[in-house]
């Protein structure tokens, strides 16, 4: 709706500007086309009123203006067509999404609809109430058919329609980093994702096609995850499962020690043609996402040495944040002590001279005892 308002405002501005330009050009052209004697008479001072000059308007003078109006009308028409087409596609894909979510979660959407429209090309969903996970959220990304510039960008970048699903897992599930991404995306993923670049390395497996690159922390993790049927989904003819991440660390490097650590499953599913076979393949891919939630919780049994290796890697990676936390703790404690000392000195200022002398003597002994204690600790 906001985009429609902007387009309408733009069209209105064009019309106003074009009308002003037309009036100015036509008036100038009419004066320029007047006979010489008429122009001289118009320029000569006279006290008598002259008859108004007739201005001839011809359609040939409006070519540019007509073209602009056609462009604006085309933009408005494209917005309505693109929005309607995306609404139709959203209704098609909402059915299998709703079926899978309602079979897996007790609370889906707002109770009235599953997909919430964020824009003409973006729809969101939220679901909760399932074992082994806290909640799931998704983003259905359609082609921006209503926006010619965004549509051109999608075509140039070869972007396609997809569904991104993020499931936040329970805290008691195994924590590790694993990823399966298209080979053309592997360098960018390894460069841009903090969790992958910090903890995982490129892994190989005979059942995974060469077009897919695996990142994993351990062969133990790789083998167990692929045994879930993930290898078949990655190598399947439909090829709908584009990217999958299982991670217990943030995708971006944290800036503070107080960062949120959640275990998540993230999957990108490419939208096939909206045929009966395509919709069925899409539904199976989405069902596999929630099967993976159960498999991670019940089917992953890491060896003791693998678990120890994972913990050591995180301790090493997060040492910097542990130091930051300790420093902030010490600074907070120092501030509390400084405030307490300041308040104590304010009270001393209000004392009588004899009371102040006694307090100062007591404080001197207290500080001396504290210094002796520090020296004793250093000697030990």
Short mmCIF file of C-alpha atoms in Angstrom, two decimals:
data_model
loop_
_atom_site.label_atom_id
_atom_site.label_comp_id
_atom_site.label_asym_id
_atom_site.label_seq_id
_atom_site.Cartn_x
_atom_site.Cartn_y
_atom_site.Cartn_z
CA UNK A 1 0.00 0.00 0.00
CA UNK A 2 2.83 2.39 0.83
CA UNK A 3 4.45 1.70 -2.52
CA UNK A 4 1.16 2.38 -4.32
CA UNK A 5 0.88 5.72 -2.53
CA UNK A 6 4.42 6.62 -3.58
CA UNK A 7 3.69 5.71 -7.21
CA UNK A 8 0.50 7.79 -7.14
CA UNK A 9 2.37 10.75 -5.70
CA UNK A 10 5.05 10.40 -8.35
CA UNK A 11 2.44 10.27 -11.11
CA UNK A 12 0.72 13.36 -9.71
CA UNK A 13 4.01 15.26 -9.61
CA UNK A 14 4.72 14.31 -13.20
CA UNK A 15 1.33 15.51 -14.31
CA UNK A 16 1.75 18.88 -12.53
CA UNK A 17 5.24 19.42 -13.91
CA UNK A 18 4.19 18.39 -17.39
CA UNK A 19 1.19 20.71 -17.30
CA UNK A 20 3.39 23.64 -16.29
CA UNK A 21 5.89 22.79 -19.00
CA UNK A 22 3.18 22.47 -21.64
CA UNK A 23 1.68 25.82 -20.70
CA UNK A 24 5.06 27.54 -20.83
CA UNK A 25 6.15 25.93 -24.10
CA UNK A 26 2.86 26.57 -25.83
CA UNK A 27 2.74 30.18 -24.74
CA UNK A 28 6.32 30.72 -25.91
CA UNK A 29 5.59 28.96 -29.19
CA UNK A 30 2.44 30.98 -29.76
CA UNK A 31 4.25 34.25 -29.23
CA UNK A 32 7.14 33.14 -31.43
CA UNK A 33 4.75 32.22 -34.26
CA UNK A 34 2.98 35.60 -34.28
CA UNK A 35 3.48 37.75 -37.41
CA UNK A 36 6.20 40.39 -37.18
CA UNK A 37 3.79 43.29 -37.31
CA UNK A 38 1.69 41.70 -34.57
CA UNK A 39 4.79 41.22 -32.40
CA UNK A 40 5.82 44.85 -33.02
CA UNK A 41 2.37 46.06 -32.19
CA UNK A 42 2.38 43.94 -29.04
CA UNK A 43 5.78 45.32 -28.06
CA UNK A 44 4.89 48.97 -28.83
CA UNK A 45 3.45 50.92 -25.93
CA UNK A 46 -0.20 51.75 -26.34
CA UNK A 47 -2.89 53.03 -24.18
CA UNK A 48 -5.57 51.08 -25.99
CA UNK A 49 -6.58 47.58 -25.01
CA UNK A 50 -5.57 44.93 -27.56
CA UNK A 51 -7.55 41.84 -28.38
CA UNK A 52 -6.19 38.56 -26.85
CA UNK A 53 -3.99 36.49 -29.17
CA UNK A 54 -5.40 33.07 -30.08
CA UNK A 55 -3.03 30.19 -29.12
CA UNK A 56 -3.15 27.15 -31.35
CA UNK A 57 -2.57 23.82 -29.53
CA UNK A 58 -1.39 20.88 -31.66
CA UNK A 59 -1.05 17.23 -30.61
CA UNK A 60 2.45 17.09 -32.11
CA UNK A 61 3.65 19.39 -29.33
CA UNK A 62 2.74 16.81 -26.66
CA UNK A 63 4.87 13.82 -27.74
CA UNK A 64 7.24 13.88 -24.75
CA UNK A 65 4.44 14.51 -22.29
CA UNK A 66 2.37 11.66 -23.73
CA UNK A 67 5.37 9.33 -23.44
CA UNK A 68 5.83 10.25 -19.78
CA UNK A 69 2.18 9.63 -19.04
CA UNK A 70 2.37 6.25 -20.75
CA UNK A 71 5.41 5.31 -18.61
CA UNK A 72 3.66 6.35 -15.40
CA UNK A 73 0.52 4.47 -16.40
CA UNK A 74 2.68 1.43 -17.19
CA UNK A 75 4.32 1.56 -13.75
CA UNK A 76 0.95 1.73 -12.01
CA UNK A 77 -0.46 -1.10 -14.15
CA UNK A 78 2.67 -3.23 -13.52
CA UNK A 79 2.35 -2.67 -9.78
CA UNK A 80 -1.22 -3.95 -9.73
CA UNK A 81 -0.42 -6.88 -12.05
CA UNK A 82 2.73 -7.89 -10.16
CA UNK A 83 1.02 -7.61 -6.78
CA UNK A 84 -1.93 -9.71 -7.95
CA UNK A 85 0.35 -12.36 -9.46
CA UNK A 86 2.38 -12.60 -6.24
CA UNK A 87 -0.81 -12.82 -4.20
CA UNK A 88 -1.90 -15.78 -6.33
CA UNK A 89 1.47 -17.50 -5.85
CA UNK A 90 1.38 -16.81 -2.11
CA UNK A 91 -1.99 -18.54 -1.88
CA UNK A 92 -0.61 -21.54 -3.78
CA UNK A 93 2.44 -21.95 -1.51
CA UNK A 94 0.57 -21.15 1.68
CA UNK A 95 -1.36 -24.41 1.48
CA UNK A 96 1.59 -26.85 1.71
CA UNK A 97 3.34 -24.58 4.23
CA UNK A 98 0.23 -24.48 6.43
CA UNK A 99 -0.25 -28.26 6.15
CA UNK A 100 3.31 -29.01 7.30
CA UNK A 101 3.35 -26.40 10.07
CA UNK A 102 -0.01 -27.40 11.49
CA UNK A 103 1.13 -31.03 11.57
CA UNK A 104 4.24 -30.09 13.55
CA UNK A 105 3.26 -27.14 15.78
CA UNK A 106 0.40 -26.43 18.12
CA UNK A 107 0.39 -22.67 17.40
CA UNK A 108 0.77 -21.44 13.82
CA UNK A 109 0.47 -17.83 12.71
CA UNK A 110 -2.08 -15.59 14.38
CA UNK A 111 -4.84 -18.19 14.26
CA UNK A 112 -6.42 -16.70 11.14
CA UNK A 113 -3.69 -16.91 8.53
CA UNK A 114 -0.34 -18.69 8.27
CA UNK A 115 1.56 -16.26 6.05
CA UNK A 116 1.75 -12.63 7.09
CA UNK A 117 2.35 -10.22 4.24
CA UNK A 118 5.38 -7.99 4.79
CA UNK A 119 5.39 -6.63 1.22
CA UNK A 120 4.05 -7.64 -2.18
CA UNK A 121 6.98 -10.05 -2.57
CA UNK A 122 7.77 -11.02 1.04
CA UNK A 123 5.66 -13.15 3.37
CA UNK A 124 6.52 -14.35 6.88
CA UNK A 125 5.38 -17.11 9.19
CA UNK A 126 5.86 -18.00 12.86
CA UNK A 127 5.07 -21.24 14.67
CA UNK A 128 5.64 -22.55 18.20
CA UNK A 129 4.67 -25.44 20.42
CA UNK A 130 6.78 -28.40 19.32
CA UNK A 131 9.18 -30.80 21.02
CA UNK A 132 12.93 -30.24 20.70
CA UNK A 133 12.58 -26.62 19.57
CA UNK A 134 11.44 -23.27 20.91
CA UNK A 135 9.89 -21.86 17.73
CA UNK A 136 10.24 -21.68 13.95
CA UNK A 137 10.03 -18.70 11.65
CA UNK A 138 10.17 -18.44 7.88
CA UNK A 139 10.45 -15.98 5.03
CA UNK A 140 8.81 -16.70 1.67
CA UNK A 141 10.69 -14.62 -0.90
CA UNK A 142 8.91 -14.15 -4.22
CA UNK A 143 10.15 -12.26 -7.27
CA UNK A 144 9.36 -8.54 -6.94
CA UNK A 145 7.09 -8.52 -9.97
CA UNK A 146 5.48 -5.26 -8.86
CA UNK A 147 8.80 -3.36 -8.87
CA UNK A 148 10.52 -3.11 -12.30
CA UNK A 149 13.87 -2.08 -10.83
CA UNK A 150 13.93 -4.91 -8.26
CA UNK A 151 12.69 -7.32 -10.94
CA UNK A 152 15.55 -6.32 -13.23
CA UNK A 153 18.00 -6.79 -10.37
CA UNK A 154 16.63 -10.29 -9.66
CA UNK A 155 16.95 -11.24 -13.31
CA UNK A 156 20.48 -9.85 -13.55
CA UNK A 157 21.64 -11.54 -10.33
CA UNK A 158 19.77 -14.75 -11.26
CA UNK A 159 17.89 -14.71 -7.96
CA UNK A 160 15.05 -17.15 -7.65
CA UNK A 161 12.06 -17.59 -5.39
CA UNK A 162 12.71 -19.46 -2.15
CA UNK A 163 11.61 -20.18 1.40
CA UNK A 164 14.04 -19.58 4.27
CA UNK A 165 13.26 -21.47 7.49
CA UNK A 166 14.93 -20.88 10.85
CA UNK A 167 14.23 -23.22 13.76
CA UNK A 168 15.54 -22.26 17.21
CA UNK A 169 16.42 -25.53 18.93
CA UNK A 170 16.24 -26.36 22.62
CA UNK A 171 19.31 -25.59 24.70
CA UNK A 172 19.88 -29.22 25.72
CA UNK A 173 20.50 -30.41 22.16
CA UNK A 174 24.05 -31.10 20.90
CA UNK A 175 25.93 -27.96 19.91
CA UNK A 176 28.12 -27.89 16.79
CA UNK A 177 28.55 -26.14 13.43
CA UNK A 178 27.70 -27.83 10.13
CA UNK A 179 26.82 -26.38 6.74
CA UNK A 180 25.99 -27.62 3.24
CA UNK A 181 25.98 -24.90 0.56
CA UNK A 182 26.25 -24.64 -3.24
CA UNK A 183 29.87 -24.58 -4.43
CA UNK A 184 29.44 -21.14 -5.98
CA UNK A 185 28.47 -19.80 -2.55
CA UNK A 186 31.08 -21.62 -0.48
CA UNK A 187 33.77 -18.92 -0.54
CA UNK A 188 31.32 -16.21 0.48
CA UNK A 189 29.92 -18.37 3.29
CA UNK A 190 33.38 -19.19 4.63
CA UNK A 191 34.31 -15.52 4.48
CA UNK A 192 31.16 -13.91 5.84
CA UNK A 193 29.79 -16.32 8.45
CA UNK A 194 31.60 -16.16 11.79
CA UNK A 195 30.41 -19.57 12.97
CA UNK A 196 31.53 -21.39 9.82
CA UNK A 197 34.89 -19.64 9.45
CA UNK A 198 35.73 -19.99 13.17
CA UNK A 199 34.76 -23.58 13.92
CA UNK A 200 34.20 -25.56 10.71
CA UNK A 201 36.44 -26.80 7.91
CA UNK A 202 35.64 -28.12 4.45
CA UNK A 203 34.59 -31.76 4.60
CA UNK A 204 34.02 -34.38 1.91
CA UNK A 205 31.67 -37.32 1.56
CA UNK A 206 31.18 -39.80 -1.27
CA UNK A 207 27.38 -39.47 -1.26
CA UNK A 208 27.35 -35.68 -1.65
CA UNK A 209 27.52 -34.28 -5.21
CA UNK A 210 30.44 -32.09 -6.27
CA UNK A 211 28.10 -29.11 -6.63
CA UNK A 212 27.66 -29.05 -2.83
CA UNK A 213 30.39 -28.04 -0.36
CA UNK A 214 30.25 -29.32 3.22
CA UNK A 215 31.61 -27.49 6.26
CA UNK A 216 31.88 -29.43 9.49
CA UNK A 217 33.76 -29.52 12.79
CA UNK A 218 34.22 -33.28 12.78
CA UNK A 219 33.78 -36.32 10.55
CA UNK A 220 31.70 -37.77 13.40
CA UNK A 221 29.18 -34.92 12.95
CA UNK A 222 29.29 -35.14 9.14
CA UNK A 223 28.61 -38.86 8.97
CA UNK A 224 25.78 -38.83 11.51
CA UNK A 225 23.99 -35.88 9.90
CA UNK A 226 24.23 -37.33 6.39
CA UNK A 227 22.90 -40.66 7.67
CA UNK A 228 19.63 -38.86 8.43
CA UNK A 229 18.87 -38.86 4.70
CA UNK A 230 20.37 -35.43 4.19
CA UNK A 231 22.75 -36.83 1.58
CA UNK A 232 19.80 -38.03 -0.51
CA UNK A 233 18.05 -34.65 -0.17
CA UNK A 234 21.19 -32.84 -1.32
CA UNK A 235 21.73 -35.25 -4.22
CA UNK A 236 18.05 -35.61 -5.15
CA UNK A 237 16.69 -34.80 -8.57
CA UNK A 238 14.50 -31.99 -7.27
CA UNK A 239 17.48 -30.18 -5.74
CA UNK A 240 15.14 -28.01 -3.68
CA UNK A 241 17.29 -28.09 -0.55
CA UNK A 242 19.76 -25.32 -1.37
CA UNK A 243 21.49 -24.50 1.90
CA UNK A 244 21.41 -25.94 5.40
CA UNK A 245 23.13 -24.77 8.58
CA UNK A 246 23.18 -26.38 12.01
CA UNK A 247 24.91 -24.01 14.40
CA UNK A 248 25.28 -23.08 18.05
CA UNK A 249 27.17 -19.85 17.37
CA UNK A 250 26.25 -16.49 15.82
CA UNK A 251 26.59 -15.89 12.08
CA UNK A 252 28.24 -12.51 12.72
CA UNK A 253 31.17 -11.95 15.06
CA UNK A 254 29.86 -10.66 18.40
CA UNK A 255 30.95 -7.20 19.51
CA UNK A 256 30.42 -7.83 23.23
CA UNK A 257 30.74 -10.82 25.54
CA UNK A 258 27.02 -10.67 26.30
CA UNK A 259 25.96 -12.13 22.94
CA UNK A 260 23.03 -14.45 22.45
CA UNK A 261 24.03 -18.08 21.99
CA UNK A 262 21.26 -20.16 20.49
CA UNK A 263 21.25 -23.48 18.68
CA UNK A 264 19.57 -23.12 15.33
CA UNK A 265 18.70 -25.03 12.19
CA UNK A 266 18.54 -22.84 9.07
CA UNK A 267 17.38 -24.18 5.72
CA UNK A 268 16.81 -22.54 2.32
CA UNK A 269 14.34 -24.31 0.01
CA UNK A 270 14.07 -23.27 -3.63
CA UNK A 271 10.50 -22.90 -4.93
CA UNK A 272 9.83 -25.21 -7.89
CA UNK A 273 7.20 -24.73 -10.58
CA UNK A 274 3.76 -24.49 -8.99
CA UNK A 275 2.59 -27.78 -10.49
CA UNK A 276 1.19 -30.70 -8.52
CA UNK A 277 4.56 -32.49 -8.67
CA UNK A 278 6.46 -29.33 -7.73
CA UNK A 279 4.22 -28.62 -4.75
CA UNK A 280 4.59 -32.21 -3.55
CA UNK A 281 8.40 -32.00 -3.78
CA UNK A 282 8.36 -28.71 -1.91
CA UNK A 283 6.18 -30.18 0.82
CA UNK A 284 8.54 -33.14 1.24
CA UNK A 285 11.53 -30.79 1.55
CA UNK A 286 9.76 -28.74 4.23
CA UNK A 287 8.74 -31.88 6.12
CA UNK A 288 12.38 -32.99 6.07
CA UNK A 289 13.37 -29.74 7.86
CA UNK A 290 11.30 -30.67 10.92
CA UNK A 291 12.37 -34.29 10.70
CA UNK A 292 15.93 -32.95 11.06
CA UNK A 293 14.93 -31.25 14.32
CA UNK A 294 13.96 -34.63 15.79
CA UNK A 295 17.01 -36.33 14.31
CA UNK A 296 19.44 -33.82 15.85
CA UNK A 297 17.76 -34.31 19.23
CA UNK A 298 17.40 -38.09 19.15
CA UNK A 299 19.75 -39.44 16.49
CA UNK A 300 23.00 -37.55 17.11
CA UNK A 301 25.28 -39.30 19.62
CA UNK A 302 28.69 -37.67 19.54
CA UNK A 303 31.74 -39.50 20.82
CA UNK A 304 33.33 -38.25 24.04
CA UNK A 305 36.45 -37.04 22.23
CA UNK A 306 34.29 -35.12 19.74
CA UNK A 307 32.38 -33.39 22.54
CA UNK A 308 35.65 -32.51 24.27
CA UNK A 309 37.05 -31.10 21.02
CA UNK A 310 33.95 -28.94 20.47
CA UNK A 311 34.14 -27.51 23.99
CA UNK A 312 37.84 -26.74 23.69
CA UNK A 313 37.30 -24.95 20.37
CA UNK A 314 34.64 -22.72 21.91
CA UNK A 315 36.72 -21.94 24.98
CA UNK A 316 39.57 -20.86 22.72
CA UNK A 317 37.33 -18.80 20.42
CA UNK A 318 35.52 -17.07 23.28
CA UNK A 319 38.57 -16.33 25.46
CA UNK A 320 38.46 -12.73 24.30
CA UNK A 321 34.85 -12.41 25.43
CA UNK A 322 35.68 -14.04 28.79
CA UNK A 323 38.35 -11.37 29.35
CA UNK A 324 35.88 -8.66 28.39
CA UNK A 325 33.34 -10.03 30.86
CA UNK A 326 35.90 -10.13 33.69
CA UNK A 327 37.05 -6.59 32.89
CA UNK A 328 33.51 -5.26 32.98
CA UNK A 329 32.93 -7.07 36.27
CA UNK A 330 36.02 -5.47 37.81
CA UNK A 331 35.07 -2.03 36.51
CA UNK A 332 31.58 -2.35 37.99
CA UNK A 333 33.01 -3.42 41.35
CA UNK A 334 35.50 -0.52 41.34
CA UNK A 335 32.67 1.92 40.64
CA UNK A 336 30.63 0.55 43.55
CA UNK A 337 33.60 0.90 45.91
CA UNK A 338 34.37 4.42 44.65
CA UNK A 339 30.76 5.50 45.18
CA UNK A 340 30.79 4.00 48.67
CA UNK A 341 34.06 5.78 49.51
CA UNK A 342 32.71 9.08 48.19
CA UNK A 343 29.58 8.80 50.31
CA UNK A 344 31.68 7.91 53.35
CA UNK A 345 33.91 10.99 52.88
CA UNK A 346 30.84 13.19 52.53
CA UNK A 347 29.69 11.97 55.94
CA UNK A 348 33.15 12.66 57.41
CA UNK A 349 32.97 16.27 56.23
CA UNK A 350 29.90 16.72 58.40
CA UNK A 351 31.64 15.41 61.55
CA UNK A 352 33.00 17.47 64.43
CA UNK A 353 36.83 17.87 64.49
CA UNK A 354 37.31 15.29 67.25
CA UNK A 355 35.06 12.77 65.49
CA UNK A 356 36.87 13.37 62.21
CA UNK A 357 40.28 12.81 63.85
CA UNK A 358 39.16 9.48 65.28
CA UNK A 359 37.70 8.41 61.93
CA UNK A 360 40.90 9.35 60.08
CA UNK A 361 43.02 7.35 62.54
CA UNK A 362 40.74 4.34 62.17
CA UNK A 363 40.75 4.67 58.37
CA UNK A 364 44.57 4.92 58.32
CA UNK A 365 44.90 1.65 60.22
CA UNK A 366 42.35 0.03 57.94
CA UNK A 367 44.22 1.07 54.78
CA UNK A 368 47.54 -0.05 56.30
CA UNK A 369 46.09 -3.48 57.10
CA UNK A 370 44.78 -3.75 53.54
CA UNK A 371 48.22 -2.95 52.06
CA UNK A 372 49.86 -5.56 54.31
CA UNK A 373 47.37 -8.14 53.08
CA UNK A 374 48.23 -7.35 49.44
CA UNK A 375 51.96 -7.71 50.13
CA UNK A 376 51.37 -11.05 51.84
CA UNK A 377 49.44 -12.37 48.84
CA UNK A 378 52.20 -11.25 46.46
CA UNK A 379 54.86 -13.05 48.55
CA UNK A 380 52.85 -16.29 48.44
#
